[in-house]
């Protein structure tokens, strides 16, 4: 029986060195708060998205004499917005411009490189939890200064006394003292002489992340990578919207120039008509001068539209990463402003947080701040590491290969903070404050997103209603101008009536063209507020693969 107990005790002693570390590792925990994705507080539906649209459809009459307006485009919540929302304008030129911008825009490429930087930092954080092995080699010429210690202890004096005639050694064996003195001096000279020390070996260390400091650091770095990805997505959404809006402005400026040029041609005919009537006494020179002034004033508007066209072309070139003037041949030919689609799916407010990259970025920022709190908490706990060293050491290079020159050391080390002057507490409070700030920033971002969408819906609906009213105004002003011109030819009205009707028609046509461009621009702003254009069905979602995910090197 005693033999069995002895065997059990021996087995227990052999198992303890293995069982204890395993128990410690299995009991390791991750301190600090666990992150839970916040719930966006969104209303059940958008604020009355159909009201203005129904008001717009009430204006059914659209005169054929005006440029045919687009039918009222109704926002619906039946489905989520199309990630490739720009294709709803049915304009291949716009599609191509957005594709090229997503591929070549310099700001977007910088955002992609910031993702690479974040991924590299994440890998660096993860490396802290892995064993660290280093190879080392050294050569040293050492003088230990032992001779001074021996002299101060009187060792050399004692050696000199060995050779004295009256030394006990010489009395026993004459001449033996001198021999001992010489031998002792040789030994001392060898011990105190400089030596060469050669050493090669390996050092290893491994921090046992028992309380999750490294894991929390990796979690924070991963969240920061997600933040960089969402920043890139946000930049892509903004880029697509800016390209579309600039394109709308280009086509709107071209349309306004065409309208103005048409008015210039009409007023040139009126000047000729007035001059012919003045020759036969049916018009005065005042009428001629008034018609000529109106003609010159309208013609003076053309350079400002030329300026707007050139600025829009240069703006598009910059967004595409090209020099000014590179798109002149491609886009100089006038084209109509892309019409809005008959219906615009806007989705439910509850899905906005998943679509808007800025909300997703704020969530990732909150995640990183929460993980940083865990890092700060882990600083209060012991830091336990396993370290080891193995190698060979010799006084000459050839001795490094001898097994007898082997040396090694290994064992655990522990570091426990006792007094840090309050820095650990301050760091924890700072991390907690930053977490609370990130939580507030998330709530604010959600509210701003809801505000942006509701404002964009309101602007889009009201501008559509204004467009319809301006179309009615153009039709009425066109009829009034034709009536005034015919009456003037028959001598029924004065020329002042013709000029006034012509001026009002010009203003109505320009306002209608401007509003048509504005409605299309409003729809782009609505799509941007809804956060479309980066998802899997969107454009250039693989742009992050254009650069390596890791930096070269180890």
Coordinates of C-alpha atoms in Angstrom, one line a residue:
X1 CA 0.0 0.0 0.0
X2 CA 2.8 2.4 0.9
X3 CA 4.4 1.5 -2.5
X4 CA 1.2 2.6 -4.3
X5 CA 1.1 5.9 -2.4
X6 CA 4.8 6.5 -3.3
X7 CA 4.0 5.9 -7.0
X8 CA 1.0 8.3 -6.9
X9 CA 3.1 11.0 -5.2
X10 CA 5.8 10.6 -7.8
X11 CA 3.3 10.8 -10.7
X12 CA 1.7 13.9 -9.1
X13 CA 5.1 15.5 -8.8
X14 CA 5.8 14.8 -12.5
X15 CA 2.3 16.1 -13.6
X16 CA 2.3 19.4 -11.6
X17 CA 4.8 21.2 -13.8
X18 CA 2.5 20.5 -16.8
X19 CA -0.9 20.7 -15.1
X20 CA -0.3 24.1 -13.4
X21 CA 0.5 26.1 -16.5
X22 CA -2.4 24.4 -18.4
X23 CA -4.8 25.4 -15.5
X24 CA -3.5 28.9 -15.6
X25 CA -3.9 29.1 -19.4
X26 CA -7.4 27.6 -19.3
X27 CA -8.4 30.1 -16.6
X28 CA -7.2 33.0 -18.7
X29 CA -9.8 35.7 -19.2
X30 CA -10.3 38.9 -21.1
X31 CA -11.0 41.8 -18.9
X32 CA -12.8 44.9 -19.7
X33 CA -16.3 45.5 -21.2
X34 CA -17.6 43.4 -24.1
X35 CA -18.7 45.3 -27.2
X36 CA -22.3 44.9 -28.3
X37 CA -23.3 46.6 -31.6
X38 CA -25.6 49.6 -30.7
X39 CA -29.1 49.7 -31.9
X40 CA -29.9 52.7 -34.1
X41 CA -33.0 54.5 -32.8
X42 CA -34.8 55.1 -36.1
X43 CA -38.5 55.9 -36.7
X44 CA -40.8 53.4 -38.3
X45 CA -41.1 55.4 -41.5
X46 CA -39.9 58.5 -43.2
X47 CA -41.8 61.7 -42.5
X48 CA -44.7 61.6 -45.0
X49 CA -42.7 60.8 -48.1
X50 CA -45.8 60.8 -50.4
X51 CA -47.4 64.1 -49.6
X52 CA -45.4 66.4 -51.9
X53 CA -45.3 63.8 -54.6
X54 CA -49.1 63.6 -54.6
X55 CA -49.2 67.4 -54.8
X56 CA -46.9 67.3 -57.8
X57 CA -49.0 64.7 -59.7
X58 CA -52.0 67.0 -59.2
X59 CA -50.5 69.4 -61.8
X60 CA -51.3 67.1 -64.7
X61 CA -51.3 69.7 -67.5
X62 CA -47.9 70.1 -69.1
X63 CA -48.0 72.2 -72.3
X64 CA -46.3 70.8 -75.4
X65 CA -44.7 74.2 -76.1
X66 CA -42.5 73.8 -73.1
X67 CA -39.6 71.4 -72.7
X68 CA -41.4 68.2 -71.6
X69 CA -41.0 67.9 -67.9
X70 CA -40.4 64.6 -66.1
X71 CA -43.4 63.0 -64.5
X72 CA -43.5 63.2 -60.8
X73 CA -40.9 60.8 -59.3
X74 CA -42.4 59.2 -56.2
X75 CA -40.2 57.9 -53.3
X76 CA -41.3 54.5 -52.1
X77 CA -40.3 52.4 -49.1
X78 CA -41.2 49.1 -50.8
X79 CA -37.5 48.2 -51.3
X80 CA -34.0 49.4 -50.5
X81 CA -32.2 51.7 -52.9
X82 CA -30.3 50.2 -55.8
X83 CA -26.6 50.2 -54.9
X84 CA -25.9 51.3 -58.5
X85 CA -28.4 54.1 -58.2
X86 CA -26.8 56.2 -61.0
X87 CA -28.0 53.7 -63.6
X88 CA -31.6 54.8 -62.8
X89 CA -30.8 58.0 -64.8
X90 CA -30.4 55.8 -68.0
X91 CA -27.3 57.8 -69.1
X92 CA -24.4 55.6 -70.4
X93 CA -22.1 58.6 -70.3
X94 CA -22.7 59.1 -66.6
X95 CA -22.2 55.4 -65.9
X96 CA -18.9 55.5 -67.6
X97 CA -17.7 58.6 -65.7
X98 CA -18.6 57.1 -62.4
X99 CA -16.8 53.8 -63.3
X100 CA -13.7 55.7 -64.3
X101 CA -13.8 57.9 -61.2
X102 CA -14.0 54.9 -58.9
X103 CA -11.0 53.4 -60.6
X104 CA -8.7 56.5 -61.0
X105 CA -9.7 59.1 -58.3
X106 CA -6.7 60.0 -56.2
X107 CA -8.6 60.7 -53.0
X108 CA -10.1 57.2 -53.2
X109 CA -6.7 55.6 -53.7
X110 CA -5.4 57.4 -50.6
X111 CA -8.4 56.0 -48.7
X112 CA -7.4 52.5 -49.9
X113 CA -3.8 53.0 -48.7
X114 CA -5.1 54.0 -45.3
X115 CA -6.9 50.6 -45.2
X116 CA -3.5 48.9 -45.9
X117 CA -1.9 50.9 -43.1
X118 CA -4.7 49.8 -40.7
X119 CA -4.3 46.2 -41.7
X120 CA -0.6 46.4 -41.1
X121 CA -1.1 47.9 -37.6
X122 CA -3.6 45.1 -36.9
X123 CA -0.9 42.5 -37.8
X124 CA 1.6 44.3 -35.6
X125 CA -0.8 44.1 -32.7
X126 CA -1.5 40.4 -33.2
X127 CA 2.2 39.7 -33.3
X128 CA 2.5 40.8 -29.6
X129 CA 0.7 37.6 -28.6
X130 CA 3.1 35.3 -30.4
X131 CA 6.5 33.9 -29.2
X132 CA 9.4 36.2 -30.0
X133 CA 12.6 34.4 -31.0
X134 CA 15.8 36.3 -31.8
X135 CA 19.2 35.0 -32.9
X136 CA 22.3 36.8 -31.6
X137 CA 26.0 36.6 -31.9
X138 CA 28.8 38.7 -30.4
X139 CA 32.5 39.0 -30.0
X140 CA 34.2 41.0 -27.1
X141 CA 37.7 41.7 -26.1
X142 CA 37.5 41.9 -22.3
X143 CA 39.9 43.1 -19.6
X144 CA 38.3 42.4 -16.2
X145 CA 40.8 44.4 -14.1
X146 CA 41.4 41.5 -11.8
X147 CA 45.1 42.5 -11.3
X148 CA 44.1 45.5 -9.3
X149 CA 41.9 43.5 -7.0
X150 CA 44.8 41.0 -6.5
X151 CA 47.3 43.8 -5.7
X152 CA 45.0 45.4 -3.3
X153 CA 44.5 42.1 -1.5
X154 CA 48.3 41.7 -1.3
X155 CA 48.4 38.5 -3.4
X156 CA 51.5 39.7 -5.4
X157 CA 53.3 40.5 -2.2
X158 CA 52.7 37.0 -0.9
X159 CA 53.9 35.5 -4.1
X160 CA 57.1 37.6 -3.9
X161 CA 57.7 36.3 -0.4
X162 CA 57.8 32.7 -1.8
X163 CA 61.2 33.5 -3.4
X164 CA 62.8 35.2 -0.3
X165 CA 65.8 33.3 1.1
X166 CA 64.2 33.0 4.5
X167 CA 60.9 31.7 3.2
X168 CA 59.7 28.4 4.7
X169 CA 59.8 26.8 1.2
X170 CA 63.5 27.7 0.7
X171 CA 64.4 26.5 4.1
X172 CA 62.9 23.1 3.3
X173 CA 64.2 22.9 -0.2
X174 CA 66.7 25.6 -1.3
X175 CA 65.7 27.1 -4.7
X176 CA 62.1 25.8 -4.6
X177 CA 60.7 29.1 -3.5
X178 CA 62.0 30.8 -6.6
X179 CA 60.4 28.1 -8.8
X180 CA 57.1 28.5 -7.0
X181 CA 57.3 32.3 -7.3
X182 CA 57.8 32.1 -11.1
X183 CA 55.0 29.6 -11.5
X184 CA 52.6 31.7 -9.4
X185 CA 53.4 34.8 -11.4
X186 CA 52.7 33.0 -14.7
X187 CA 49.3 31.8 -13.4
X188 CA 48.4 35.4 -12.2
X189 CA 49.5 36.9 -15.5
X190 CA 47.3 34.5 -17.4
X191 CA 44.3 35.2 -15.1
X192 CA 44.6 39.0 -15.4
X193 CA 45.4 39.1 -19.1
X194 CA 42.7 40.3 -21.6
X195 CA 40.5 37.6 -23.1
X196 CA 38.4 37.0 -26.2
X197 CA 34.8 36.0 -25.7
X198 CA 32.8 34.6 -28.5
X199 CA 29.1 33.9 -28.2
X200 CA 26.2 32.7 -30.4
X201 CA 22.7 31.8 -29.3
X202 CA 18.9 32.2 -29.4
X203 CA 16.7 34.3 -27.1
X204 CA 13.0 33.6 -26.9
X205 CA 10.1 35.2 -25.0
X206 CA 6.4 34.7 -24.9
X207 CA 3.9 36.9 -23.1
X208 CA 1.1 34.8 -21.6
X209 CA -1.9 37.0 -22.4
X210 CA -3.7 35.8 -19.3
X211 CA -5.9 38.9 -18.9
X212 CA -6.5 39.8 -22.5
X213 CA -4.3 42.9 -22.9
X214 CA -3.0 41.6 -26.3
X215 CA -6.4 40.3 -27.3
X216 CA -8.0 43.6 -26.6
X217 CA -5.3 45.4 -28.5
X218 CA -5.9 43.1 -31.5
X219 CA -9.7 43.7 -31.2
X220 CA -9.1 47.5 -31.2
X221 CA -6.8 47.3 -34.2
X222 CA -9.3 45.2 -36.1
X223 CA -12.1 47.7 -35.3
X224 CA -9.8 50.5 -36.6
X225 CA -9.3 48.6 -39.8
X226 CA -13.1 48.4 -40.2
X227 CA -13.2 52.1 -39.5
X228 CA -10.7 52.7 -42.3
X229 CA -12.8 50.4 -44.7
X230 CA -15.9 52.4 -43.9
X231 CA -14.1 55.7 -44.4
X232 CA -13.1 54.4 -47.9
X233 CA -16.8 53.4 -48.5
X234 CA -17.9 56.8 -47.4
X235 CA -15.4 58.4 -49.7
X236 CA -16.7 56.3 -52.6
X237 CA -20.3 57.3 -52.0
X238 CA -19.3 61.0 -51.9
X239 CA -17.2 60.6 -55.0
X240 CA -20.1 59.0 -57.0
X241 CA -22.5 61.7 -55.9
X242 CA -20.0 64.5 -56.7
X243 CA -19.4 63.1 -60.2
X244 CA -23.2 62.8 -60.8
X245 CA -23.9 66.3 -59.5
X246 CA -21.1 67.8 -61.5
X247 CA -22.4 66.0 -64.6
X248 CA -25.9 67.4 -63.9
X249 CA -24.4 70.9 -63.6
X250 CA -22.6 70.4 -66.9
X251 CA -25.7 69.3 -68.8
X252 CA -27.8 72.0 -67.1
X253 CA -25.3 74.7 -68.1
X254 CA -25.4 73.4 -71.7
X255 CA -29.2 73.4 -71.7
X256 CA -29.3 77.0 -70.4
X257 CA -26.8 78.1 -73.0
X258 CA -29.0 76.5 -75.7
X259 CA -32.1 78.3 -74.4
X260 CA -30.2 81.6 -74.2
X261 CA -28.8 81.1 -77.7
X262 CA -32.3 80.4 -79.0
X263 CA -33.5 83.6 -77.3
X264 CA -30.7 85.5 -78.9
X265 CA -31.8 84.2 -82.3
X266 CA -35.4 85.2 -81.7
X267 CA -34.4 88.7 -80.5
X268 CA -32.2 89.1 -83.5
X269 CA -35.3 88.5 -85.6
X270 CA -37.2 91.0 -83.5
X271 CA -34.5 93.7 -84.0
X272 CA -34.7 93.1 -87.8
X273 CA -38.6 93.3 -87.6
X274 CA -38.4 96.5 -85.7
X275 CA -35.9 98.1 -88.0
X276 CA -38.1 97.2 -91.1
X277 CA -41.2 98.6 -89.4
X278 CA -39.3 101.8 -88.5
X279 CA -38.4 102.3 -92.1
X280 CA -42.1 102.5 -93.1
X281 CA -43.1 104.5 -90.1
X282 CA -44.7 101.7 -88.1
X283 CA -42.1 101.8 -85.3
X284 CA -40.0 104.4 -83.7
X285 CA -36.3 104.6 -83.2
X286 CA -37.0 104.1 -79.5
X287 CA -38.4 100.7 -80.4
X288 CA -35.4 99.9 -82.4
X289 CA -33.0 100.9 -79.6
X290 CA -35.0 99.0 -77.0
X291 CA -35.0 95.8 -79.1
X292 CA -31.3 96.2 -79.8
X293 CA -30.6 96.6 -76.0
X294 CA -32.6 93.6 -75.1
X295 CA -30.8 91.6 -77.7
X296 CA -27.3 92.7 -76.4
X297 CA -28.4 92.0 -72.8
X298 CA -29.5 88.4 -73.6
X299 CA -26.3 87.8 -75.6
X300 CA -24.2 88.9 -72.7
X301 CA -25.5 85.9 -70.7
X302 CA -23.8 83.4 -73.0
X303 CA -20.2 83.9 -71.6
X304 CA -21.4 83.0 -68.0
X305 CA -22.8 79.7 -69.3
X306 CA -19.6 79.1 -71.2
X307 CA -17.7 79.6 -67.9
X308 CA -20.0 77.2 -66.0
X309 CA -19.5 74.6 -68.7
X310 CA -15.7 74.9 -68.6
X311 CA -15.7 74.7 -64.8
X312 CA -17.9 71.6 -64.8
X313 CA -15.6 69.9 -67.4
X314 CA -12.5 70.7 -65.3
X315 CA -14.3 69.5 -62.1
X316 CA -15.1 66.2 -63.7
X317 CA -11.6 65.8 -65.0
X318 CA -10.2 66.3 -61.5
X319 CA -12.6 63.8 -60.0
X320 CA -11.4 61.3 -62.7
X321 CA -7.8 62.0 -61.9
X322 CA -7.1 63.6 -65.2
X323 CA -5.8 67.1 -66.2
X324 CA -8.0 70.0 -67.1
X325 CA -9.3 69.9 -70.7
X326 CA -9.1 66.1 -71.0
X327 CA -12.9 65.7 -71.2
X328 CA -13.6 68.6 -73.6
X329 CA -13.8 66.5 -76.8
X330 CA -15.9 63.8 -75.0
X331 CA -18.5 66.0 -73.2
X332 CA -18.5 69.3 -75.1
X333 CA -21.5 68.3 -77.3
X334 CA -24.7 69.4 -75.5
X335 CA -27.0 66.8 -74.1
X336 CA -30.2 66.8 -72.0
X337 CA -30.1 66.7 -68.3
X338 CA -30.7 63.0 -67.3
X339 CA -34.3 62.6 -66.3
X340 CA -35.3 61.2 -62.9
X341 CA -37.0 57.8 -62.8
X342 CA -40.7 57.5 -62.1
X343 CA -40.1 55.9 -58.7
X344 CA -37.3 56.1 -56.2
X345 CA -37.0 53.2 -53.6
X346 CA -35.7 54.7 -50.4
X347 CA -36.2 51.7 -48.0
X348 CA -37.1 51.8 -44.4
X349 CA -35.4 54.0 -41.8
X350 CA -34.4 51.0 -39.8
X351 CA -32.1 49.8 -42.5
X352 CA -30.3 53.1 -42.9
X353 CA -27.6 52.2 -40.3
X354 CA -26.5 49.2 -42.3
X355 CA -26.3 51.3 -45.6
X356 CA -24.7 54.5 -44.4
X357 CA -20.9 54.1 -44.3
X358 CA -20.5 57.0 -41.8
X359 CA -22.8 55.2 -39.3
X360 CA -20.8 52.0 -39.8
X361 CA -17.6 53.9 -39.3
X362 CA -19.0 55.4 -36.1
X363 CA -19.9 51.9 -34.9
X364 CA -16.4 50.7 -35.6
X365 CA -14.9 53.7 -33.8
X366 CA -17.1 52.8 -30.7
X367 CA -15.9 49.2 -30.9
X368 CA -12.3 50.3 -30.9
X369 CA -12.9 52.7 -28.0
X370 CA -14.5 49.8 -26.0
X371 CA -11.6 47.5 -26.7
X372 CA -9.2 50.3 -25.5
X373 CA -11.0 50.3 -22.2
X374 CA -10.2 46.6 -21.9
X375 CA -6.5 47.3 -22.7
X376 CA -6.5 49.9 -19.9
X377 CA -8.1 47.5 -17.4
X378 CA -5.6 44.8 -18.2
X379 CA -2.7 47.2 -17.3
X380 CA -3.8 46.7 -13.6
X381 CA -3.1 42.9 -13.8
X382 CA 0.2 41.0 -13.6
X383 CA 2.2 40.6 -16.8
X384 CA 3.5 37.0 -17.0
X385 CA 6.0 35.9 -19.6
X386 CA 8.1 32.9 -20.4
X387 CA 11.7 33.6 -21.4
X388 CA 14.6 31.4 -22.4
X389 CA 18.1 31.6 -23.8
X390 CA 20.3 28.9 -25.3
X391 CA 23.7 29.2 -27.0
X392 CA 27.4 28.5 -26.8
X393 CA 30.1 30.7 -25.4
X394 CA 34.0 30.3 -25.8
X395 CA 37.2 32.2 -25.8
X396 CA 37.9 31.3 -29.4
X397 CA 35.7 30.9 -32.4
X398 CA 36.5 27.2 -32.9
X399 CA 35.3 26.5 -29.4
X400 CA 31.7 27.6 -30.3
X401 CA 31.1 24.2 -31.9
X402 CA 31.9 22.2 -28.7
X403 CA 29.1 20.8 -26.7
X404 CA 30.9 21.7 -23.6
X405 CA 30.5 25.4 -24.4
X406 CA 26.7 25.1 -24.2
X407 CA 24.8 27.4 -21.8
X408 CA 21.0 27.9 -21.4
X409 CA 18.5 29.5 -19.1
X410 CA 14.7 29.5 -19.0
X411 CA 11.8 30.3 -16.7
X412 CA 8.8 32.5 -16.1
X413 CA 8.8 36.1 -15.1
X414 CA 6.1 38.2 -13.6
X415 CA 5.6 42.0 -13.5
X416 CA 2.9 43.4 -11.2
X417 CA 2.2 47.2 -11.1
X418 CA 2.2 48.4 -7.5
X419 CA 2.7 52.2 -7.7
X420 CA 2.4 54.1 -10.9
X421 CA 1.7 57.5 -9.6
X422 CA -2.0 57.3 -10.7
X423 CA -1.1 57.0 -14.4
X424 CA -3.0 53.6 -14.8
X425 CA -6.1 55.1 -13.2
X426 CA -5.9 58.2 -15.4
X427 CA -5.4 56.1 -18.5
X428 CA -8.5 54.0 -17.6
X429 CA -10.6 57.1 -17.0
X430 CA -9.4 58.6 -20.3
X431 CA -10.3 55.4 -22.2
X432 CA -13.8 55.4 -20.6
X433 CA -14.3 59.0 -21.5
X434 CA -13.3 58.3 -25.1
X435 CA -15.7 55.4 -25.2
X436 CA -18.6 57.6 -24.0
X437 CA -17.6 60.2 -26.5
X438 CA -17.7 57.5 -29.3
X439 CA -21.1 56.4 -28.1
X440 CA -22.4 59.9 -28.3
X441 CA -20.8 60.4 -31.7
X442 CA -22.6 57.2 -32.9
X443 CA -26.0 58.6 -31.8
X444 CA -25.2 61.9 -33.4
X445 CA -24.2 60.3 -36.7
X446 CA -27.5 58.3 -36.8
X447 CA -29.5 61.5 -36.1
X448 CA -27.6 63.4 -38.8
X449 CA -28.2 60.6 -41.3
X450 CA -32.0 60.6 -40.5
X451 CA -32.0 64.4 -40.9
X452 CA -30.1 64.2 -44.2
X453 CA -32.6 61.7 -45.7
X454 CA -35.7 63.6 -44.5
X455 CA -34.2 66.9 -45.8
X456 CA -33.3 65.4 -49.1
X457 CA -36.8 63.9 -49.5
X458 CA -38.4 67.3 -48.7
X459 CA -36.1 69.1 -51.1
X460 CA -36.7 66.6 -53.8
X461 CA -40.5 66.6 -53.5
X462 CA -40.8 70.4 -53.3
X463 CA -38.5 71.0 -56.2
X464 CA -40.5 68.6 -58.3
X465 CA -43.6 70.6 -57.5
X466 CA -41.8 73.8 -58.4
X467 CA -40.6 72.3 -61.7
X468 CA -44.2 71.5 -62.7
X469 CA -45.4 75.0 -61.8
X470 CA -42.5 76.5 -63.8
X471 CA -43.5 74.3 -66.8
X472 CA -47.0 75.8 -66.7
X473 CA -45.4 79.2 -66.5
X474 CA -43.3 78.6 -69.5
X475 CA -46.3 77.5 -71.5
X476 CA -48.3 80.5 -70.5
X477 CA -45.4 82.9 -71.2
X478 CA -44.8 81.4 -74.6
X479 CA -48.4 81.9 -75.6
X480 CA -48.3 85.5 -74.2
X481 CA -45.2 86.3 -76.2
X482 CA -46.6 84.9 -79.5
X483 CA -49.8 86.9 -78.9
X484 CA -47.9 90.1 -78.2
X485 CA -45.7 89.7 -81.3
X486 CA -48.7 89.0 -83.6
X487 CA -50.6 92.0 -82.1
X488 CA -47.5 94.2 -82.6
X489 CA -47.2 93.2 -86.2
X490 CA -50.9 94.2 -86.7
X491 CA -50.3 97.5 -84.8
X492 CA -52.6 96.6 -82.0
X493 CA -50.1 96.9 -79.1
X494 CA -46.9 98.9 -78.6
X495 CA -43.4 97.4 -78.7
X496 CA -43.1 97.7 -75.0
X497 CA -45.6 94.9 -74.7
X498 CA -43.5 92.7 -76.9
X499 CA -40.3 93.4 -75.0
X500 CA -42.0 92.7 -71.7
X501 CA -43.5 89.4 -72.9
X502 CA -40.2 88.4 -74.3
X503 CA -38.3 89.1 -71.0
X504 CA -40.9 87.2 -69.0
X505 CA -40.6 84.2 -71.4
X506 CA -36.8 84.3 -71.2
X507 CA -36.9 84.3 -67.4
X508 CA -39.5 81.4 -67.2
X509 CA -37.5 79.2 -69.7
X510 CA -34.3 79.7 -67.8
X511 CA -35.9 79.0 -64.4
X512 CA -37.5 75.9 -65.8
X513 CA -34.2 74.6 -67.2
X514 CA -32.5 75.5 -63.9
X515 CA -35.1 73.6 -61.9
X516 CA -34.9 70.6 -64.2
X517 CA -31.2 70.4 -63.4
X518 CA -31.9 71.0 -59.7
X519 CA -34.4 68.1 -59.5
X520 CA -31.9 65.6 -60.9
X521 CA -29.2 67.0 -58.6
X522 CA -31.7 66.7 -55.6
X523 CA -32.1 63.0 -56.5
X524 CA -28.4 62.5 -56.4
X525 CA -28.3 64.1 -53.0
X526 CA -31.1 61.8 -51.8
X527 CA -29.2 58.7 -53.0
X528 CA -26.1 59.9 -51.3
X529 CA -28.1 60.5 -48.0
X530 CA -29.4 56.9 -48.3
X531 CA -25.8 55.6 -48.4
X532 CA -25.8 53.7 -51.7
X533 CA -22.9 53.0 -54.0
X534 CA -20.4 51.0 -51.9
X535 CA -22.3 47.7 -51.4
X536 CA -21.6 44.4 -53.1
X537 CA -23.9 45.5 -55.9
X538 CA -22.3 48.8 -56.2
X539 CA -19.3 50.0 -58.1
X540 CA -15.6 49.3 -57.6
X541 CA -16.1 47.4 -54.4
X542 CA -12.9 45.5 -55.0
X543 CA -10.8 48.6 -55.1
X544 CA -9.0 47.5 -51.9
X545 CA -7.5 44.6 -53.9
X546 CA -5.7 47.1 -56.1
X547 CA -2.9 47.4 -53.5
X548 CA -1.3 44.7 -51.4
X549 CA -2.9 44.1 -48.0
X550 CA 0.4 43.8 -46.3
X551 CA 3.6 45.8 -46.5
X552 CA 6.7 44.1 -47.8
X553 CA 9.1 42.7 -45.2
X554 CA 8.7 40.7 -42.0

